[in-house]
Short mmCIF file of C-alpha atoms and ligand atoms in Angstrom, two decimals:
data_model
loop_
_atom_site.label_atom_id
_atom_site.label_comp_id
_atom_site.label_asym_id
_atom_site.label_seq_id
_atom_site.Cartn_x
_atom_site.Cartn_y
_atom_site.Cartn_z
CA MET Y 1 16.49 178.66 -23.28
CA THR Y 2 16.56 181.48 -20.74
CA ILE Y 3 14.24 181.01 -17.79
CA THR Y 4 11.82 183.82 -16.93
CA CYS Y 5 9.51 184.39 -13.96
CA ASP Y 6 6.58 183.33 -16.08
CA LEU Y 7 8.30 180.10 -17.08
CA LEU Y 8 9.12 179.33 -13.44
CA LEU Y 9 5.42 179.64 -12.57
CA LYS Y 10 4.48 177.34 -15.45
CA LYS Y 11 7.22 174.76 -14.88
CA TYR Y 12 6.52 174.46 -11.15
CA SER Y 13 2.79 175.17 -11.21
CA GLN Y 14 1.89 172.50 -8.63
CA ALA Y 15 4.49 173.66 -6.10
CA TRP Y 16 3.34 177.23 -6.63
CA ARG Y 17 -0.29 176.28 -6.19
CA ASP Y 18 0.57 174.55 -2.90
CA ALA Y 19 2.30 177.75 -1.77
CA THR Y 20 -0.58 180.06 -2.59
CA VAL Y 21 -3.76 178.01 -2.15
CA HIS Y 22 -3.87 176.81 1.43
CA PRO Y 23 -6.55 175.88 4.00
CA PHE Y 24 -5.33 178.78 6.16
CA LEU Y 25 -6.37 181.28 3.49
CA THR Y 26 -9.53 179.39 2.54
CA GLN Y 27 -10.59 179.41 6.18
CA CYS Y 28 -9.93 183.14 6.48
CA GLN Y 29 -12.22 183.59 3.50
CA LEU Y 30 -14.88 181.38 5.11
CA GLY Y 31 -14.41 183.16 8.44
CA THR Y 32 -13.77 179.80 10.12
CA ILE Y 33 -10.09 180.20 11.00
CA TYR Y 34 -9.53 179.93 14.77
CA PRO Y 35 -8.34 183.22 16.28
CA LYS Y 36 -5.39 181.33 17.80
CA GLN Y 37 -4.31 180.16 14.35
CA PHE Y 38 -4.65 183.63 12.90
CA ASN Y 39 -2.80 185.23 15.80
CA THR Y 40 0.01 182.70 15.51
CA TRP Y 41 0.40 183.59 11.85
CA LEU Y 42 0.32 187.32 12.68
CA VAL Y 43 3.07 187.19 15.29
CA GLN Y 44 5.26 184.83 13.28
CA ASP Y 45 4.79 186.89 10.15
CA TYR Y 46 5.90 190.01 11.99
CA LEU Y 47 9.08 188.18 13.02
CA PHE Y 48 9.51 187.06 9.40
CA VAL Y 49 9.03 190.58 8.03
CA ILE Y 50 11.80 191.92 10.29
CA GLU Y 51 14.26 189.49 8.68
CA PHE Y 52 12.71 190.04 5.27
CA THR Y 53 13.43 193.77 5.63
CA ARG Y 54 17.11 192.97 6.22
CA PHE Y 55 16.98 190.69 3.15
CA VAL Y 56 15.55 193.45 0.91
CA ALA Y 57 18.25 195.83 2.16
CA ARG Y 58 20.89 193.28 1.10
CA VAL Y 59 19.24 192.86 -2.31
CA LEU Y 60 19.38 196.65 -2.70
CA ALA Y 61 23.06 196.64 -1.74
CA ASN Y 62 23.78 194.25 -4.65
CA ALA Y 63 21.46 195.84 -7.20
CA PRO Y 64 22.43 197.83 -10.28
CA ILE Y 65 21.62 201.53 -9.87
CA HIS Y 66 18.69 201.45 -12.30
CA HIS Y 67 16.93 198.95 -9.96
CA PHE Y 68 17.23 201.26 -6.92
CA ASP Y 69 13.99 203.14 -7.45
CA ILE Y 70 11.73 200.08 -7.25
CA LEU Y 71 13.67 198.41 -4.44
CA LEU Y 72 13.73 201.60 -2.36
CA GLY Y 73 9.96 201.87 -2.86
CA GLY Y 74 9.67 198.34 -1.46
CA LEU Y 75 11.81 199.19 1.55
CA ASN Y 76 9.77 202.31 2.20
CA ALA Y 77 6.57 200.24 2.19
CA LEU Y 78 8.18 197.89 4.73
CA LYS Y 79 8.62 200.80 7.12
CA ASP Y 80 4.82 201.28 7.14
CA GLU Y 81 4.19 197.56 7.25
CA LEU Y 82 6.22 197.04 10.41
CA ILE Y 83 4.27 199.84 12.11
CA TRP Y 84 1.00 198.31 10.86
CA PHE Y 85 1.93 194.88 12.26
CA LYS Y 86 2.54 196.43 15.68
CA ALA Y 87 -0.86 198.14 15.57
CA LYS Y 88 -2.61 194.88 14.60
CA ALA Y 89 -0.83 193.00 17.37
CA GLU Y 90 -1.81 195.66 19.90
CA GLU Y 91 -5.47 195.48 18.86
CA ARG Y 92 -5.34 191.74 19.51
CA GLN Y 93 -3.18 192.05 22.62
CA LEU Y 94 -0.46 189.86 21.16
CA ASP Y 95 3.11 189.68 22.36
CA LEU Y 96 5.46 190.42 19.48
CA LEU Y 97 8.48 189.41 21.54
CA ALA Y 98 7.52 185.77 21.01
CA GLU Y 99 10.11 183.21 19.92
CA PRO Y 100 10.13 182.38 16.21
CA GLN Y 101 8.78 178.91 15.51
CA LEU Y 102 10.94 176.40 13.66
CA THR Y 103 9.42 177.08 10.21
CA CYS Y 104 9.76 180.82 10.67
CA SER Y 105 13.41 180.40 11.73
CA GLN Y 106 14.12 178.13 8.78
CA TYR Y 107 12.64 180.68 6.39
CA CYS Y 108 14.66 183.51 7.95
CA GLU Y 109 17.82 181.38 7.81
CA TYR Y 110 17.24 180.81 4.12
CA LEU Y 111 16.94 184.57 3.56
CA GLU Y 112 20.26 185.01 5.34
CA LEU Y 113 21.85 182.24 3.28
CA SER Y 114 20.71 183.85 0.03
CA THR Y 115 23.02 186.78 0.82
CA SER Y 116 25.87 184.73 -0.61
CA MET Y 117 23.99 184.06 -3.87
CA PRO Y 118 24.25 186.11 -7.06
CA TYR Y 119 21.99 189.18 -7.41
CA VAL Y 120 19.78 187.48 -10.00
CA VAL Y 121 18.93 184.73 -7.50
CA GLN Y 122 18.21 187.30 -4.81
CA VAL Y 123 15.95 189.47 -6.93
CA THR Y 124 14.01 186.49 -8.29
CA THR Y 125 13.63 185.22 -4.73
CA LEU Y 126 12.32 188.63 -3.67
CA TRP Y 127 9.78 188.59 -6.50
CA ALA Y 128 8.62 185.06 -5.58
CA ILE Y 129 8.16 185.97 -1.89
CA GLU Y 130 6.05 189.01 -2.74
CA LEU Y 131 4.05 187.18 -5.40
CA ALA Y 132 3.26 184.38 -2.94
CA TYR Y 133 1.44 186.84 -0.67
CA ASN Y 134 -0.04 188.86 -3.51
CA GLN Y 135 -1.66 185.77 -5.04
CA GLY Y 136 -2.26 183.94 -1.78
CA TRP Y 137 -4.38 186.74 -0.33
CA GLN Y 138 -6.04 187.59 -3.64
CA LEU Y 139 -7.08 184.16 -4.93
CA PRO Y 140 -9.73 183.25 -2.32
CA GLY Y 141 -11.81 186.32 -3.27
CA THR Y 142 -13.55 188.75 -0.93
CA MET Y 143 -12.83 188.02 2.72
CA PRO Y 144 -15.01 188.94 5.72
CA GLU Y 145 -13.69 191.29 8.42
CA PRO Y 146 -11.34 191.22 10.22
CA TYR Y 147 -9.52 189.34 7.42
CA ALA Y 148 -10.54 191.70 4.59
CA GLU Y 149 -7.97 194.22 5.79
CA PHE Y 150 -5.21 191.62 5.56
CA ALA Y 151 -6.37 190.41 2.13
CA HIS Y 152 -6.38 194.02 0.94
CA ARG Y 153 -2.86 194.73 2.22
CA TRP Y 154 -1.30 192.12 -0.07
CA GLY Y 155 -4.01 191.82 -2.70
CA ASN Y 156 -4.48 195.50 -3.58
CA GLN Y 157 -3.76 196.93 -7.03
CA ASP Y 158 -0.68 198.94 -6.01
CA PHE Y 159 0.94 195.91 -4.45
CA THR Y 160 0.09 193.87 -7.56
CA GLU Y 161 1.84 196.55 -9.66
CA TYR Y 162 4.89 196.46 -7.38
CA VAL Y 163 5.14 192.69 -7.83
CA LYS Y 164 4.96 193.14 -11.63
CA LEU Y 165 7.81 195.63 -11.44
CA LEU Y 166 9.87 193.15 -9.43
CA GLU Y 167 9.16 190.55 -12.12
CA ARG Y 168 10.64 192.94 -14.70
CA LEU Y 169 13.79 193.41 -12.61
CA ALA Y 170 14.13 189.65 -12.18
CA ASP Y 171 13.53 188.92 -15.88
CA GLU Y 172 16.09 191.51 -16.88
CA ALA Y 173 18.69 189.98 -14.57
CA LEU Y 174 17.76 186.48 -15.77
CA SER Y 175 18.25 187.40 -19.42
CA THR Y 176 22.04 187.37 -18.98
CA ALA Y 177 22.33 184.58 -16.39
CA ASN Y 178 24.28 181.47 -17.39
CA GLU Y 179 22.86 177.96 -17.00
CA THR Y 180 24.46 177.27 -13.64
CA ILE Y 181 22.98 180.42 -12.17
CA GLN Y 182 19.61 179.76 -13.78
CA ALA Y 183 19.60 176.37 -12.05
CA GLN Y 184 20.28 178.17 -8.75
CA VAL Y 185 17.32 180.46 -9.47
CA GLU Y 186 15.04 177.47 -10.08
CA SER Y 187 16.10 175.80 -6.90
CA SER Y 188 15.56 178.99 -4.90
CA PHE Y 189 12.10 179.41 -6.43
CA LEU Y 190 11.16 175.89 -5.33
CA LYS Y 191 12.59 176.50 -1.88
CA ILE Y 192 10.42 179.61 -1.48
CA ALA Y 193 7.32 177.72 -2.66
CA SER Y 194 7.93 175.05 -0.05
CA LEU Y 195 8.71 177.51 2.77
CA GLU Y 196 5.57 179.50 1.98
CA GLN Y 197 3.43 176.38 2.19
CA ASP Y 198 5.10 175.39 5.46
CA PHE Y 199 4.52 178.85 6.91
CA TRP Y 200 0.74 178.59 6.46
CA SER Y 201 0.75 175.04 7.82
CA MET Y 202 2.73 176.18 10.88
CA ALA Y 203 -0.05 178.62 11.77
CA MET Y 204 -2.76 175.98 11.23
CA THR Y 205 -1.23 173.65 13.81
CA ALA Y 206 -1.85 176.22 16.58
CA ILE Y 207 -5.22 175.18 17.97
C1 MP5 P 301 5.41 187.83 2.80
C2 MP5 P 301 5.15 187.79 4.18
C3 MP5 P 301 5.28 189.10 2.00
N1 MP5 P 301 4.77 188.89 4.86
N2 MP5 P 301 5.28 186.62 4.85
C4 MP5 P 301 5.66 185.51 4.21
C5 MP5 P 301 5.80 184.24 4.98
N3 MP5 P 301 5.88 185.52 2.88
C6 MP5 P 301 5.76 186.66 2.19
O1 MP5 P 301 6.23 190.05 2.40
P1 MP5 P 301 5.76 191.55 2.74
O2 MP5 P 301 6.95 192.29 3.16
O3 MP5 P 301 4.77 191.45 3.87
O4 MP5 P 301 5.13 192.10 1.50
#
Protein backbone atom coordinates (compact mmCIF):
# COMPACT_ATOMS: atom_id res chain seq x y z
CA MET A 1 0.00 0.00 0.00
CA THR A 2 1.27 3.47 -0.84
CA ILE A 3 1.70 5.77 2.14
CA THR A 4 0.06 9.20 2.02
CA CYS A 5 0.33 12.24 4.29
CA ASP A 6 -3.01 11.37 5.81
CA LEU A 7 -1.89 7.81 6.55
CA LEU A 8 1.30 9.10 8.20
CA LEU A 9 -0.80 11.25 10.54
CA LYS A 10 -3.02 8.28 11.39
CA LYS A 11 -0.23 5.73 11.78
CA TYR A 12 1.86 7.99 14.04
CA SER A 13 -0.96 9.88 15.72
CA GLN A 14 0.62 9.84 19.19
CA ALA A 15 3.99 11.16 17.99
CA TRP A 16 2.17 13.83 16.01
CA ARG A 17 0.05 14.82 18.98
CA ASP A 18 3.20 15.19 21.10
CA ALA A 19 4.63 17.46 18.40
CA THR A 20 1.62 19.73 18.15
CA VAL A 21 0.01 19.76 21.61
CA HIS A 22 2.58 21.05 24.06
CA PRO A 23 2.57 22.93 27.40
CA PHE A 24 4.39 25.80 25.66
CA LEU A 25 1.40 26.40 23.40
CA THR A 26 -1.17 25.71 26.12
CA GLN A 27 0.54 28.28 28.33
CA CYS A 28 0.56 30.86 25.53
CA GLN A 29 -3.18 30.29 25.26
CA LEU A 30 -3.59 30.70 29.03
CA GLY A 31 -1.32 33.74 29.01
CA THR A 32 0.88 32.09 31.66
CA ILE A 33 4.03 31.48 29.62
CA TYR A 34 7.03 33.30 31.12
CA PRO A 35 8.33 36.08 28.85
CA LYS A 36 11.79 34.50 29.07
CA GLN A 37 10.44 31.22 27.71
CA PHE A 38 8.59 32.95 24.92
CA ASN A 39 11.59 35.09 24.02
CA THR A 40 13.84 32.05 23.96
CA TRP A 41 11.48 30.38 21.52
CA LEU A 42 11.32 33.55 19.39
CA VAL A 43 15.09 33.94 19.01
CA GLN A 44 15.70 30.23 18.45
CA ASP A 45 12.88 30.03 15.95
CA TYR A 46 14.36 32.92 13.99
CA LEU A 47 17.65 31.00 13.82
CA PHE A 48 15.70 27.90 12.74
CA VAL A 49 13.81 29.78 10.02
CA ILE A 50 17.08 31.01 8.47
CA GLU A 51 18.17 27.39 7.98
CA PHE A 52 14.65 26.36 7.02
CA THR A 53 14.75 28.95 4.21
CA ARG A 54 17.92 27.32 2.86
CA PHE A 55 16.14 23.94 3.14
CA VAL A 56 13.11 25.13 1.12
CA ALA A 57 15.47 26.52 -1.53
CA ARG A 58 17.08 23.08 -1.82
CA VAL A 59 13.67 21.40 -2.06
CA LEU A 60 12.83 23.81 -4.89
CA ALA A 61 16.10 22.96 -6.62
CA ASN A 62 15.07 19.27 -6.70
CA ALA A 63 11.40 19.79 -7.54
CA PRO A 64 9.65 19.01 -10.81
CA ILE A 65 8.70 22.20 -12.68
CA HIS A 66 4.98 21.83 -11.97
CA HIS A 67 5.75 22.11 -8.21
CA PHE A 68 7.61 25.42 -8.62
CA ASP A 69 4.62 27.70 -8.23
CA ILE A 70 3.68 26.50 -4.74
CA LEU A 71 7.26 26.23 -3.50
CA LEU A 72 8.15 29.70 -4.80
CA GLY A 73 5.08 31.04 -2.98
CA GLY A 74 6.45 29.46 0.20
CA LEU A 75 9.87 31.03 -0.31
CA ASN A 76 8.29 34.41 -0.95
CA ALA A 77 6.38 34.15 2.33
CA LEU A 78 9.66 33.36 4.10
CA LYS A 79 11.08 36.68 2.91
CA ASP A 80 8.30 38.49 4.82
CA GLU A 81 8.59 36.15 7.77
CA LEU A 82 12.27 36.86 8.32
CA ILE A 83 11.53 40.60 8.31
CA TRP A 84 8.63 40.03 10.72
CA PHE A 85 10.85 38.05 13.12
CA LYS A 86 13.33 40.94 13.21
CA ALA A 87 10.52 43.40 13.99
CA LYS A 88 9.20 41.18 16.81
CA ALA A 89 12.69 40.79 18.26
CA GLU A 90 13.23 44.55 18.14
CA GLU A 91 9.94 45.21 19.95
CA ARG A 92 11.14 42.88 22.71
CA GLN A 93 14.74 44.11 22.59
CA LEU A 94 16.07 40.65 21.85
CA ASP A 95 19.47 39.85 20.40
CA LEU A 96 19.05 37.79 17.25
CA LEU A 97 22.79 37.13 17.07
CA ALA A 98 22.39 34.58 19.88
CA GLU A 99 23.94 31.13 19.62
CA PRO A 100 21.60 28.35 18.55
CA GLN A 101 20.77 25.99 21.40
CA LEU A 102 21.50 22.28 21.02
CA THR A 103 17.95 21.31 19.94
CA CYS A 104 17.85 24.12 17.39
CA SER A 105 21.25 23.05 16.00
CA GLN A 106 20.15 19.42 15.83
CA TYR A 107 17.02 20.39 13.92
CA CYS A 108 19.02 22.55 11.49
CA GLU A 109 21.56 19.74 11.02
CA TYR A 110 18.74 17.38 10.13
CA LEU A 111 17.48 19.84 7.51
CA GLU A 112 20.97 19.94 6.04
CA LEU A 113 21.20 16.14 6.08
CA SER A 114 17.90 15.81 4.23
CA THR A 115 19.56 17.47 1.23
CA SER A 116 20.99 14.07 0.32
CA MET A 117 17.56 12.40 0.45
CA PRO A 118 15.21 11.88 -2.50
CA TYR A 119 12.82 14.72 -3.41
CA VAL A 120 9.78 12.84 -2.10
CA VAL A 121 11.37 12.68 1.37
CA GLN A 122 12.22 16.37 1.23
CA VAL A 123 8.79 17.53 0.14
CA THR A 124 7.01 15.35 2.72
CA THR A 125 9.38 16.69 5.37
CA LEU A 126 8.56 20.24 4.28
CA TRP A 127 4.83 19.52 4.56
CA ALA A 128 5.26 18.00 8.04
CA ILE A 129 7.27 20.99 9.32
CA GLU A 130 4.65 23.47 8.11
CA LEU A 131 1.75 21.36 9.36
CA ALA A 132 3.35 21.13 12.81
CA TYR A 133 3.15 24.91 13.20
CA ASN A 134 -0.19 25.24 11.45
CA GLN A 135 -1.83 22.77 13.83
CA GLY A 136 0.28 23.61 16.85
CA TRP A 137 -0.74 27.28 16.84
CA GLN A 138 -4.33 26.56 15.78
CA LEU A 139 -5.34 23.76 18.15
CA PRO A 140 -5.29 25.67 21.48
CA GLY A 141 -7.96 28.09 20.19
CA THR A 142 -8.05 31.87 20.59
CA MET A 143 -4.93 33.23 22.26
CA PRO A 144 -4.61 36.48 24.24
CA GLU A 145 -2.25 39.23 23.05
CA PRO A 146 0.65 39.34 22.51
CA TYR A 147 0.38 35.65 21.48
CA ALA A 148 -2.68 36.06 19.24
CA GLU A 149 -0.48 37.58 16.54
CA PHE A 150 1.79 34.53 16.59
CA ALA A 151 -1.15 32.09 16.58
CA HIS A 152 -2.60 33.96 13.62
CA ARG A 153 0.65 33.87 11.63
CA TRP A 154 0.67 30.07 11.48
CA GLY A 155 -2.99 29.35 12.12
CA ASN A 156 -4.58 31.62 9.51
CA GLN A 157 -6.65 30.33 6.60
CA ASP A 158 -4.13 31.18 3.87
CA PHE A 159 -1.38 29.32 5.67
CA THR A 160 -3.73 26.37 6.19
CA GLU A 161 -4.38 26.37 2.41
CA TYR A 162 -0.64 26.48 1.68
CA VAL A 163 -0.11 23.43 3.91
CA LYS A 164 -2.89 21.58 2.04
CA LEU A 165 -1.17 22.37 -1.25
CA LEU A 166 2.10 21.01 0.12
CA GLU A 167 0.23 17.85 1.12
CA ARG A 168 -0.89 17.46 -2.51
CA LEU A 169 2.69 17.81 -3.76
CA ALA A 170 3.89 15.26 -1.21
CA ASP A 171 1.08 12.79 -1.99
CA GLU A 172 1.77 13.07 -5.69
CA ALA A 173 5.47 12.34 -5.16
CA LEU A 174 4.61 9.50 -2.76
CA SER A 175 2.32 7.82 -5.28
CA THR A 176 5.33 6.60 -7.29
CA ALA A 177 7.79 6.03 -4.43
CA ASN A 178 9.05 2.48 -3.90
CA GLU A 179 8.92 0.76 -0.50
CA THR A 180 12.47 1.63 0.51
CA ILE A 181 11.85 5.31 -0.13
CA GLN A 182 8.47 5.18 1.60
CA ALA A 183 10.24 3.79 4.67
CA GLN A 184 12.64 6.76 4.50
CA VAL A 185 9.64 9.10 4.36
CA GLU A 186 8.13 7.49 7.46
CA SER A 187 11.34 7.77 9.37
CA SER A 188 11.74 11.42 8.39
CA PHE A 189 8.17 12.15 9.47
CA LEU A 190 8.87 10.65 12.90
CA LYS A 191 12.11 12.57 13.16
CA ILE A 192 10.29 15.85 12.49
CA ALA A 193 7.62 14.99 15.08
CA SER A 194 10.29 14.40 17.68
CA LEU A 195 12.33 17.51 16.79
CA GLU A 196 9.20 19.67 16.94
CA GLN A 197 8.37 18.39 20.41
CA ASP A 198 11.96 18.98 21.53
CA PHE A 199 11.91 22.51 20.15
CA TRP A 200 8.96 23.51 22.36
CA SER A 201 10.52 21.78 25.36
CA MET A 202 13.80 23.64 24.77
CA ALA A 203 11.99 26.96 25.13
CA MET A 204 10.16 25.81 28.28
CA THR A 205 13.42 25.09 30.10
CA ALA A 206 14.39 28.78 29.93
CA ILE A 207 13.12 30.15 33.23
C1 LIG B 1 8.17 26.13 11.72
C2 LIG B 1 8.92 27.02 12.50
C3 LIG B 1 7.30 26.62 10.58
N1 LIG B 1 8.91 28.35 12.28
N2 LIG B 1 9.68 26.53 13.52
C4 LIG B 1 9.70 25.22 13.78
C5 LIG B 1 10.56 24.72 14.89
N3 LIG B 1 8.96 24.36 13.06
C6 LIG B 1 8.20 24.81 12.05
O1 LIG B 1 8.08 27.17 9.55
P1 LIG B 1 7.71 28.61 8.96
O2 LIG B 1 8.72 28.93 7.94
O3 LIG B 1 7.79 29.59 10.11
O4 LIG B 1 6.32 28.51 8.41
